[in-house]
């Protein structure tokens, strides 16, 4: 049903079906070159995205910003992605856009240039929103491409895709420490060259993607008789959205300030500690997908939730070295569920992979951005240490995963 076909330009306006991979494609295995290309593009994209949070200390000192204003930058960045990613995914589910990734990357390109030259707080917010817009266009279609190139190994393909993004996120603090901190805000413009490289790679991937699309008119999707009800699907999606993102967003946005405030480390040293946590996230995200393929996605989700909670509760009371060790353990465990969550959600809502990917890459990060803004306000009225004591309990929200439905046997 889903063998690669060459389609006309008119056919690209029809609903896109990537619910499964053809038997021949499964036998051939994953398209490793495509997976490597889309993962590397994810690395480049998220490296640029992570620069925003990494330069917060510079922006805070230069423009005398408070924590609430820092949180608003996070909200501006993540709100565009949150608002637009599901919309982009829903649109591309119906009308294929093979070259949208390269075109969307231009928004990140101009956002970085604007951020490097911004002299007013409002301009900083606009620049952050433009970078978020690039993320909104990138993630839904790139997640679909990863699934198309999976050869039926959906968890593995999603893990390879996530590995690039997670390592890109972890590189932001390192590059900020080595380049932006010593050279200043203007050096952010240099990273626009990364966006240009990503545009070239994504244009080439778009040429591979276009003939892989199976496009035809569809009738209503018939639900499997054992499929969960729409209400249970909605509850499951909400649980998966909240179970992880609030905690990771809080740690990513304020971990640098927490280390500086509590232990008196330098900004550069704090960024290296943030890199350690984010690198552990990358490794955990890569390992989680194959484990989900082998043992089941619900098992991986439960282990991630229950396994991380004791360590998050201990983190606010640990010393500097112990905090670094705990951040590694937390990153490995809590991120191992990323690929399983996305594939699980895609299997809950067949034929809507772009929209579901947009929801999880978009709404989930939007929830994190809103949480970051609220936590910033709380930090201004209390202290950054108190915020971390509160955040330690956030992974417990994931215990609501008890409401996750049992998938029909054929979708596992």
Coordinates of C-alpha atoms in Angstrom, one line a residue:
X1 CA 0.0 0.0 0.0
X2 CA 2.8 2.5 0.9
X3 CA 5.4 1.6 -1.7
X4 CA 7.3 4.6 -2.9
X5 CA 5.6 6.3 -5.9
X6 CA 6.4 9.3 -8.1
X7 CA 3.6 11.7 -7.6
X8 CA 2.5 14.8 -9.6
X9 CA 2.4 18.3 -8.2
X10 CA -1.4 18.0 -8.0
X11 CA -1.2 14.8 -6.1
X12 CA 0.8 16.6 -3.4
X13 CA -2.3 18.4 -2.3
X14 CA -4.1 15.2 -1.3
X15 CA -4.1 13.7 2.3
X16 CA -0.7 12.1 3.1
X17 CA -0.7 8.5 4.3
X18 CA 2.3 7.3 6.2
X19 CA 0.5 5.0 8.7
X20 CA 2.8 2.1 8.0
X21 CA 5.9 1.1 6.0
X22 CA 5.6 -1.2 3.1
X23 CA 6.7 -4.8 3.5
X24 CA 9.5 -4.4 1.0
X25 CA 10.7 -1.3 2.9
X26 CA 10.7 -3.2 6.2
X27 CA 12.7 -6.0 4.6
X28 CA 15.2 -3.5 3.3
X29 CA 15.5 -1.9 6.8
X30 CA 15.9 1.8 7.7
X31 CA 17.2 4.3 5.1
X32 CA 20.2 5.1 7.2
X33 CA 21.5 8.0 4.9
X34 CA 18.1 9.8 5.2
X35 CA 18.0 9.1 9.0
X36 CA 21.5 10.5 9.4
X37 CA 20.6 13.5 7.3
X38 CA 17.4 14.4 9.2
X39 CA 19.1 13.7 12.6
X40 CA 22.0 16.0 11.7
X41 CA 19.6 18.6 10.6
X42 CA 17.8 18.2 13.9
X43 CA 21.2 18.7 15.6
X44 CA 21.8 21.9 13.7
X45 CA 18.2 23.2 14.4
X46 CA 18.3 22.5 18.1
X47 CA 21.8 23.8 18.5
X48 CA 20.5 27.2 17.3
X49 CA 17.3 26.9 19.3
X50 CA 19.3 26.2 22.5
X51 CA 21.4 29.3 22.1
X52 CA 18.5 31.4 23.4
X53 CA 18.4 29.9 26.9
X54 CA 22.2 29.7 26.9
X55 CA 22.6 33.5 26.5
X56 CA 20.1 34.3 29.2
X57 CA 22.8 35.4 31.7
X58 CA 24.3 37.8 29.1
X59 CA 20.9 39.3 28.3
X60 CA 20.0 39.5 32.0
X61 CA 23.2 41.4 32.8
X62 CA 23.3 43.6 29.7
X63 CA 19.7 44.8 29.9
X64 CA 19.0 44.4 33.7
X65 CA 16.3 41.9 33.2
X66 CA 14.5 40.1 36.0
X67 CA 13.6 36.4 36.1
X68 CA 10.0 37.2 35.0
X69 CA 11.3 38.9 31.8
X70 CA 13.7 35.9 31.2
X71 CA 10.7 33.6 31.5
X72 CA 8.8 35.8 29.0
X73 CA 11.6 35.3 26.5
X74 CA 11.2 31.5 26.9
X75 CA 7.5 32.0 26.5
X76 CA 7.9 34.1 23.3
X77 CA 10.2 31.5 21.8
X78 CA 8.1 28.4 22.8
X79 CA 4.7 30.0 22.2
X80 CA 5.3 30.4 18.5
X81 CA 6.3 26.8 18.3
X82 CA 3.5 25.7 20.5
X83 CA 0.8 27.6 18.6
X84 CA 2.0 26.7 15.1
X85 CA 3.5 23.2 15.2
X86 CA 0.1 21.4 15.5
X87 CA -1.3 23.7 12.8
X88 CA 1.7 23.0 10.5
X89 CA 1.4 19.2 11.2
X90 CA -2.4 19.2 10.5
X91 CA -1.8 21.1 7.3
X92 CA 1.0 18.8 6.0
X93 CA -1.1 15.7 6.9
X94 CA -3.4 16.9 4.2
X95 CA -1.1 18.6 1.8
X96 CA 2.5 17.5 1.4
X97 CA 5.2 20.1 1.7
X98 CA 8.6 18.4 0.8
X99 CA 10.6 21.7 0.8
X100 CA 8.9 23.3 3.8
X101 CA 11.8 22.4 6.1
X102 CA 14.3 24.3 4.1
X103 CA 12.0 27.3 3.8
X104 CA 11.1 27.3 7.5
X105 CA 14.8 27.2 8.4
X106 CA 15.0 30.8 7.0
X107 CA 13.0 32.0 9.9
X108 CA 15.7 30.7 12.3
X109 CA 18.3 32.3 10.1
X110 CA 16.8 35.8 10.4
X111 CA 15.9 35.3 14.0
X112 CA 19.5 34.7 15.0
X113 CA 20.6 37.7 13.0
X114 CA 18.0 39.9 14.7
X115 CA 18.9 38.5 18.2
X116 CA 22.6 39.3 17.6
X117 CA 21.7 43.0 16.9
X118 CA 18.8 43.5 19.3
X119 CA 19.2 46.5 21.6
X120 CA 15.7 46.5 23.1
X121 CA 13.7 44.0 25.1
X122 CA 10.8 43.9 22.6
X123 CA 13.2 43.2 19.7
X124 CA 14.7 40.3 21.7
X125 CA 11.2 38.9 22.1
X126 CA 10.5 39.2 18.3
X127 CA 13.9 37.5 17.6
X128 CA 13.1 34.6 20.0
X129 CA 9.6 34.2 18.4
X130 CA 11.2 34.0 14.9
X131 CA 13.6 31.2 16.0
X132 CA 10.5 29.4 17.5
X133 CA 8.7 29.8 14.2
X134 CA 11.6 27.9 12.5
X135 CA 11.1 25.1 15.1
X136 CA 7.4 25.0 14.4
X137 CA 8.0 24.3 10.7
X138 CA 10.8 21.9 11.2
X139 CA 9.6 19.3 13.6
X140 CA 6.3 17.9 12.3
X141 CA 7.5 17.1 8.8
X142 CA 11.0 15.9 9.9
X143 CA 9.3 13.5 12.3
X144 CA 7.3 12.2 9.4
X145 CA 10.4 11.8 7.3
X146 CA 12.1 9.8 10.1
X147 CA 9.1 7.4 10.2
X148 CA 9.1 7.0 6.4
X149 CA 12.8 6.1 6.6
X150 CA 12.4 3.8 9.6
X151 CA 12.0 0.5 7.7
X152 CA 9.4 -0.4 10.3
X153 CA 11.7 0.2 13.2
X154 CA 9.7 3.2 14.5
X155 CA 11.3 3.5 17.9
X156 CA 14.8 3.2 16.6
X157 CA 14.2 5.8 13.8
X158 CA 12.6 8.2 16.3
X159 CA 15.6 7.7 18.7
X160 CA 18.1 8.5 15.9
X161 CA 16.1 11.6 15.1
X162 CA 15.9 12.6 18.7
X163 CA 19.6 11.9 19.2
X164 CA 20.5 14.7 16.8
X165 CA 18.1 17.2 18.5
X166 CA 19.2 16.3 22.0
X167 CA 22.9 16.7 21.3
X168 CA 22.1 19.9 19.5
X169 CA 20.3 21.2 22.6
X170 CA 23.3 20.2 24.7
X171 CA 25.8 22.0 22.5
X172 CA 24.1 25.4 22.9
X173 CA 25.5 26.0 26.4
X174 CA 29.0 24.9 25.3
X175 CA 29.1 27.1 22.3
X176 CA 27.7 30.0 24.4
X177 CA 30.5 29.5 26.9
X178 CA 33.2 29.3 24.3
X179 CA 32.0 31.9 21.9
X180 CA 29.1 34.2 23.0
X181 CA 30.2 34.8 26.6
X182 CA 33.8 36.0 25.7
X183 CA 32.8 37.7 22.4
X184 CA 29.4 39.2 23.3
X185 CA 25.9 39.2 21.9
X186 CA 27.0 40.2 18.4
X187 CA 28.7 36.8 17.9
X188 CA 25.3 35.1 17.8
X189 CA 25.2 36.2 14.1
X190 CA 27.9 33.7 13.4
X191 CA 25.5 30.9 14.1
X192 CA 23.3 31.9 11.2
X193 CA 25.9 30.0 9.0
X194 CA 24.6 26.9 10.7
X195 CA 21.1 27.7 9.6
X196 CA 22.4 28.1 6.0
X197 CA 24.0 24.7 6.2
X198 CA 20.8 23.2 7.5
X199 CA 18.9 24.8 4.6
X200 CA 21.1 23.1 2.1
X201 CA 20.8 19.7 3.7
X202 CA 17.0 20.0 4.2
X203 CA 16.5 21.0 0.5
X204 CA 18.3 17.7 -0.5
X205 CA 16.2 15.7 1.9
X206 CA 13.1 17.3 0.4
X207 CA 14.1 15.9 -3.0
X208 CA 14.2 12.4 -1.4
X209 CA 10.9 13.0 0.5
X210 CA 8.7 14.1 -2.4
X211 CA 8.6 10.7 -4.3
X212 CA 8.1 8.7 -1.1
X213 CA 4.7 10.3 -0.4
X214 CA 1.8 8.0 -0.8
X215 CA -1.0 10.4 -1.8
X216 CA -4.6 9.5 -2.4
X217 CA -8.0 10.6 -1.3
X218 CA -9.1 8.9 1.9
X219 CA -12.5 8.0 3.4
X220 CA -13.1 8.1 7.1
X221 CA -10.5 6.1 9.1
X222 CA -12.1 3.0 10.5
X223 CA -11.1 2.5 14.1
X224 CA -9.9 -0.9 15.2
X225 CA -12.6 -2.7 17.3
X226 CA -10.0 -3.0 20.2
X227 CA -8.8 0.6 19.8
X228 CA -9.2 2.9 22.9
X229 CA -12.0 5.5 23.0
X230 CA -11.4 9.0 22.0
X231 CA -11.7 10.1 25.6
X232 CA -9.0 7.8 26.7
X233 CA -6.8 8.9 23.9
X234 CA -7.3 12.6 25.0
X235 CA -6.4 11.7 28.6
X236 CA -3.4 9.7 27.5
X237 CA -2.1 12.6 25.3
X238 CA -2.5 15.1 28.2
X239 CA -0.7 12.8 30.6
X240 CA 2.2 12.3 28.1
X241 CA 2.4 16.1 27.5
X242 CA 2.7 16.9 31.2
X243 CA 4.7 14.0 32.5
X244 CA 8.1 15.2 31.3
X245 CA 8.2 18.6 29.7
X246 CA 7.5 20.8 32.7
X247 CA 10.5 19.4 34.7
X248 CA 12.9 19.4 31.7
X249 CA 11.9 23.0 30.8
X250 CA 12.4 24.2 34.4
X251 CA 15.9 22.6 34.6
X252 CA 16.9 23.9 31.1
X253 CA 15.8 27.5 31.8
X254 CA 17.0 28.1 35.3
X255 CA 19.7 25.4 36.1
X256 CA 22.4 28.0 35.2
X257 CA 21.0 30.5 37.6
X258 CA 20.5 27.9 40.3
X259 CA 24.1 26.8 40.2
X260 CA 25.4 30.4 40.2
X261 CA 23.1 31.4 43.0
X262 CA 23.7 28.4 45.3
X263 CA 27.3 27.4 44.6
X264 CA 28.8 30.6 43.3
X265 CA 30.2 29.1 40.1
X266 CA 31.0 31.2 37.0
X267 CA 28.6 31.6 34.1
X268 CA 30.9 29.5 31.9
X269 CA 31.2 26.8 34.5
X270 CA 27.4 26.7 35.0
X271 CA 26.9 26.3 31.2
X272 CA 29.2 23.3 31.2
X273 CA 27.1 21.7 34.0
X274 CA 24.0 22.4 31.9
X275 CA 25.7 20.7 28.9
X276 CA 26.3 17.6 31.1
X277 CA 22.6 17.4 31.9
X278 CA 21.5 17.9 28.3
X279 CA 24.1 15.4 27.0
X280 CA 22.7 12.8 29.4
X281 CA 19.3 13.7 27.9
X282 CA 20.6 13.0 24.5
X283 CA 21.9 9.5 25.4
X284 CA 18.7 8.6 27.2
X285 CA 16.6 9.7 24.3
X286 CA 18.6 7.5 22.0
X287 CA 18.4 4.4 24.2
X288 CA 14.7 4.7 24.9
X289 CA 13.4 4.1 21.4
X290 CA 15.0 0.7 20.8
X291 CA 14.0 -0.3 24.3
X292 CA 10.4 0.6 23.5
X293 CA 10.6 -1.4 20.3
X294 CA 11.8 -4.5 22.2
X295 CA 9.9 -4.3 25.6
X296 CA 6.9 -2.1 24.8
X297 CA 6.4 1.7 25.0
X298 CA 4.3 1.7 28.2
X299 CA 6.9 -0.2 30.1
X300 CA 9.6 2.4 29.1
X301 CA 7.3 5.3 30.0
X302 CA 6.6 3.8 33.5
X303 CA 10.3 3.1 34.2
X304 CA 11.1 6.7 33.2
X305 CA 8.5 8.2 35.4
X306 CA 9.1 6.1 38.5
X307 CA 12.8 5.9 38.1
X308 CA 13.5 9.6 37.8
X309 CA 11.3 10.8 40.7
X310 CA 13.7 9.8 43.7
X311 CA 16.6 11.6 42.0
X312 CA 14.6 14.8 41.2
X313 CA 13.5 14.9 44.9
X314 CA 17.1 14.6 46.0
X315 CA 18.6 17.2 43.6
X316 CA 17.7 20.4 45.6
X317 CA 19.5 19.1 48.7
X318 CA 22.7 17.9 47.0
X319 CA 26.1 19.5 46.8
X320 CA 27.7 20.7 43.5
X321 CA 29.4 17.4 42.5
X322 CA 26.4 15.4 43.7
X323 CA 24.1 17.7 41.7
X324 CA 26.1 17.0 38.6
X325 CA 25.9 13.3 39.1
X326 CA 22.2 13.5 39.9
X327 CA 21.6 15.6 36.7
X328 CA 23.2 12.8 34.6
X329 CA 21.0 10.1 36.2
X330 CA 17.9 12.3 35.8
X331 CA 18.7 13.1 32.2
X332 CA 19.3 9.5 31.3
X333 CA 16.1 8.2 32.9
X334 CA 13.6 11.0 32.2
X335 CA 14.6 11.4 28.5
X336 CA 14.5 7.7 27.8
X337 CA 10.7 8.0 27.4
X338 CA 10.9 10.7 24.7
X339 CA 10.8 8.4 21.6
X340 CA 8.4 6.0 23.2
X341 CA 6.0 8.9 24.1
X342 CA 6.0 10.2 20.5
X343 CA 5.6 6.8 18.8
X344 CA 2.9 5.8 21.4
X345 CA 1.0 9.0 20.6
X346 CA 1.4 8.4 16.8
X347 CA -0.1 4.9 17.2
X348 CA -3.0 6.3 19.2
X349 CA -4.0 8.6 16.4
X350 CA -3.3 6.8 13.1
X351 CA -2.9 8.9 9.9
X352 CA -2.3 12.1 11.8
X353 CA 1.5 11.8 12.4
X354 CA 2.3 15.4 11.4
X355 CA -0.3 16.8 13.8
X356 CA 0.6 14.5 16.6
X357 CA 4.3 15.3 16.1
X358 CA 3.4 19.0 16.1
X359 CA 1.5 18.6 19.3
X360 CA 4.3 16.9 21.1
X361 CA 7.1 19.0 19.7
X362 CA 5.0 22.2 19.9
X363 CA 2.4 22.1 22.6
X364 CA 4.7 20.2 25.0
X365 CA 7.4 22.9 24.6
X366 CA 4.7 25.5 24.9
X367 CA 3.6 24.0 28.2
X368 CA 7.3 24.2 29.2
X369 CA 7.5 27.8 28.1
X370 CA 4.4 28.8 30.1
X371 CA 5.8 26.9 33.1
X372 CA 9.1 28.7 32.7
X373 CA 7.3 32.1 32.8
X374 CA 5.4 31.1 35.9
X375 CA 8.5 29.8 37.6
X376 CA 10.4 32.9 36.8
X377 CA 7.7 35.0 38.5
X378 CA 7.9 32.7 41.5
X379 CA 11.7 33.0 41.6
X380 CA 11.4 36.8 41.7
X381 CA 9.0 36.6 44.8
X382 CA 10.9 33.8 46.6
X383 CA 14.2 32.4 45.5
X384 CA 15.7 30.2 42.8
X385 CA 16.4 27.5 45.4
X386 CA 12.7 27.5 46.4
X387 CA 11.7 27.1 42.7
X388 CA 13.9 24.0 42.5
X389 CA 12.3 22.5 45.6
X390 CA 9.0 22.9 43.9
X391 CA 10.2 21.5 40.6
X392 CA 11.5 18.4 42.2
X393 CA 7.9 17.1 42.5
X394 CA 6.9 17.9 38.9
X395 CA 7.8 14.4 37.5
X396 CA 5.2 12.9 39.9
X397 CA 2.5 14.3 37.5
X398 CA 3.5 11.4 35.2
X399 CA 2.0 8.9 37.7
X400 CA -1.3 9.7 35.9
X401 CA 0.1 7.4 33.2
X402 CA -2.1 4.8 34.9
X403 CA -4.8 6.1 32.5
X404 CA -2.8 5.2 29.4
X405 CA -4.8 2.8 27.3
X406 CA -3.7 -0.6 26.1
X407 CA -3.0 -0.4 22.4
X408 CA -4.4 -3.0 20.0
X409 CA -1.9 -5.7 19.3
X410 CA -1.3 -4.8 15.7
X411 CA -0.1 -1.3 16.5
X412 CA 2.7 -2.2 18.8

